């Protein structure tokens, strides 16, 4: 999968004793259809978080920032091609 939409995780307002702030609110969502069609939908992010998709954002730009989910960044990074062991 090489096309991703951007999802935003809202702070959990129901957890007592935990901060309402979310350190990494932006997540990658696999886009099996155009991101514009996903805009506003609730989806499962690559890392497993439940997020609301914001189709107008580009994951490549958000993913490199300080507020993107580290797991989503790692899982969506381009893999290096395999080489022969010979």
mmCIF file of C-alpha atoms in Angstrom:
data_model
loop_
_atom_site.group_PDB
_atom_site.id
_atom_site.type_symbol
_atom_site.label_atom_id
_atom_site.label_comp_id
_atom_site.label_asym_id
_atom_site.label_seq_id
_atom_site.Cartn_x
_atom_site.Cartn_y
_atom_site.Cartn_z
ATOM 1 C CA UNK A 1 0.000 0.000 0.000
ATOM 2 C CA UNK A 2 1.537 3.319 -0.982
ATOM 3 C CA UNK A 3 -1.414 5.733 -0.800
ATOM 4 C CA UNK A 4 -2.458 7.076 2.583
ATOM 5 C CA UNK A 5 -5.041 9.512 3.850
ATOM 6 C CA UNK A 6 -4.589 11.422 7.081
ATOM 7 C CA UNK A 7 -6.620 10.666 10.191
ATOM 8 C CA UNK A 8 -6.904 12.774 13.309
ATOM 9 C CA UNK A 9 -7.290 11.181 16.750
ATOM 10 C CA UNK A 10 -9.431 13.213 19.091
ATOM 11 C CA UNK A 11 -8.431 13.384 22.773
ATOM 12 C CA UNK A 12 -10.124 10.861 25.012
ATOM 13 C CA UNK A 13 -12.541 12.953 27.076
ATOM 14 C CA UNK A 14 -13.724 10.016 29.179
ATOM 15 C CA UNK A 15 -10.476 8.882 30.830
ATOM 16 C CA UNK A 16 -10.151 10.071 34.400
ATOM 17 C CA UNK A 17 -6.727 11.111 35.564
ATOM 18 C CA UNK A 18 -5.254 11.181 32.054
ATOM 19 C CA UNK A 19 -4.334 14.234 30.078
ATOM 20 C CA UNK A 20 -6.781 15.239 27.358
ATOM 21 C CA UNK A 21 -3.830 16.199 25.168
ATOM 22 C CA UNK A 22 -2.665 13.768 22.527
ATOM 23 C CA UNK A 23 1.063 14.020 21.722
ATOM 24 C CA UNK A 24 0.772 12.532 18.235
ATOM 25 C CA UNK A 25 -2.752 13.273 16.928
ATOM 26 C CA UNK A 26 -2.084 12.633 13.208
ATOM 27 C CA UNK A 27 -2.238 9.073 11.832
ATOM 28 C CA UNK A 28 -1.936 7.340 8.446
ATOM 29 C CA UNK A 29 -4.987 5.555 7.026
ATOM 30 C CA UNK A 30 -4.690 3.177 4.069
ATOM 31 C CA UNK A 31 -6.588 4.787 1.202
ATOM 32 C CA UNK A 32 -8.229 2.104 -0.935
ATOM 33 C CA UNK A 33 -10.263 4.839 -2.644
ATOM 34 C CA UNK A 34 -9.664 8.577 -3.197
ATOM 35 C CA UNK A 35 -8.950 10.459 0.019
ATOM 36 C CA UNK A 36 -11.763 12.913 -0.819
ATOM 37 C CA UNK A 37 -14.251 10.027 -0.526
ATOM 38 C CA UNK A 38 -12.848 9.142 2.907
ATOM 39 C CA UNK A 39 -13.000 12.727 4.196
ATOM 40 C CA UNK A 40 -14.948 12.826 7.454
ATOM 41 C CA UNK A 41 -15.156 9.025 7.806
ATOM 42 C CA UNK A 42 -14.056 7.181 10.942
ATOM 43 C CA UNK A 43 -11.397 4.623 9.991
ATOM 44 C CA UNK A 44 -8.727 2.383 11.485
ATOM 45 C CA UNK A 45 -5.239 3.874 11.203
ATOM 46 C CA UNK A 46 -2.193 1.872 10.143
ATOM 47 C CA UNK A 47 -1.084 1.699 13.802
ATOM 48 C CA UNK A 48 -4.516 0.507 14.999
ATOM 49 C CA UNK A 49 -5.865 3.833 16.326
ATOM 50 C CA UNK A 50 -9.442 4.807 15.497
ATOM 51 C CA UNK A 51 -9.362 8.178 13.746
ATOM 52 C CA UNK A 52 -11.468 10.552 11.681
ATOM 53 C CA UNK A 53 -10.058 11.028 8.168
ATOM 54 C CA UNK A 54 -9.115 14.473 6.923
ATOM 55 C CA UNK A 55 -8.798 13.903 3.167
ATOM 56 C CA UNK A 56 -7.475 17.355 2.413
ATOM 57 C CA UNK A 57 -4.198 16.620 4.243
ATOM 58 C CA UNK A 58 -1.211 14.838 2.669
ATOM 59 C CA UNK A 59 0.373 12.114 4.803
ATOM 60 C CA UNK A 60 3.814 12.700 3.263
ATOM 61 C CA UNK A 61 3.771 16.223 4.691
ATOM 62 C CA UNK A 62 2.106 15.460 8.031
ATOM 63 C CA UNK A 63 4.103 12.241 8.535
ATOM 64 C CA UNK A 64 7.409 14.043 8.668
ATOM 65 C CA UNK A 65 6.272 16.490 11.336
ATOM 66 C CA UNK A 66 6.526 16.414 15.121
ATOM 67 C CA UNK A 67 2.827 15.625 15.663
ATOM 68 C CA UNK A 68 2.564 12.515 13.471
ATOM 69 C CA UNK A 69 2.235 9.090 15.094
ATOM 70 C CA UNK A 70 5.697 7.452 15.297
ATOM 71 C CA UNK A 71 4.231 3.990 14.601
ATOM 72 C CA UNK A 72 2.373 5.236 11.508
ATOM 73 C CA UNK A 73 5.562 6.949 10.267
ATOM 74 C CA UNK A 74 7.551 3.737 10.739
ATOM 75 C CA UNK A 75 4.909 1.479 9.148
ATOM 76 C CA UNK A 76 4.425 3.714 6.104
ATOM 77 C CA UNK A 77 8.111 4.330 5.416
ATOM 78 C CA UNK A 78 9.329 3.021 2.099
ATOM 79 C CA UNK A 79 11.133 -0.258 2.580
ATOM 80 C CA UNK A 80 14.620 -0.634 1.179
ATOM 81 C CA UNK A 81 14.813 -3.160 -1.657
ATOM 82 C CA UNK A 82 16.156 -6.587 -0.762
ATOM 83 C CA UNK A 83 19.558 -7.548 -2.092
ATOM 84 C CA UNK A 84 21.078 -10.914 -2.856
ATOM 85 C CA UNK A 85 22.876 -12.647 0.010
ATOM 86 C CA UNK A 86 25.535 -14.015 -2.347
#
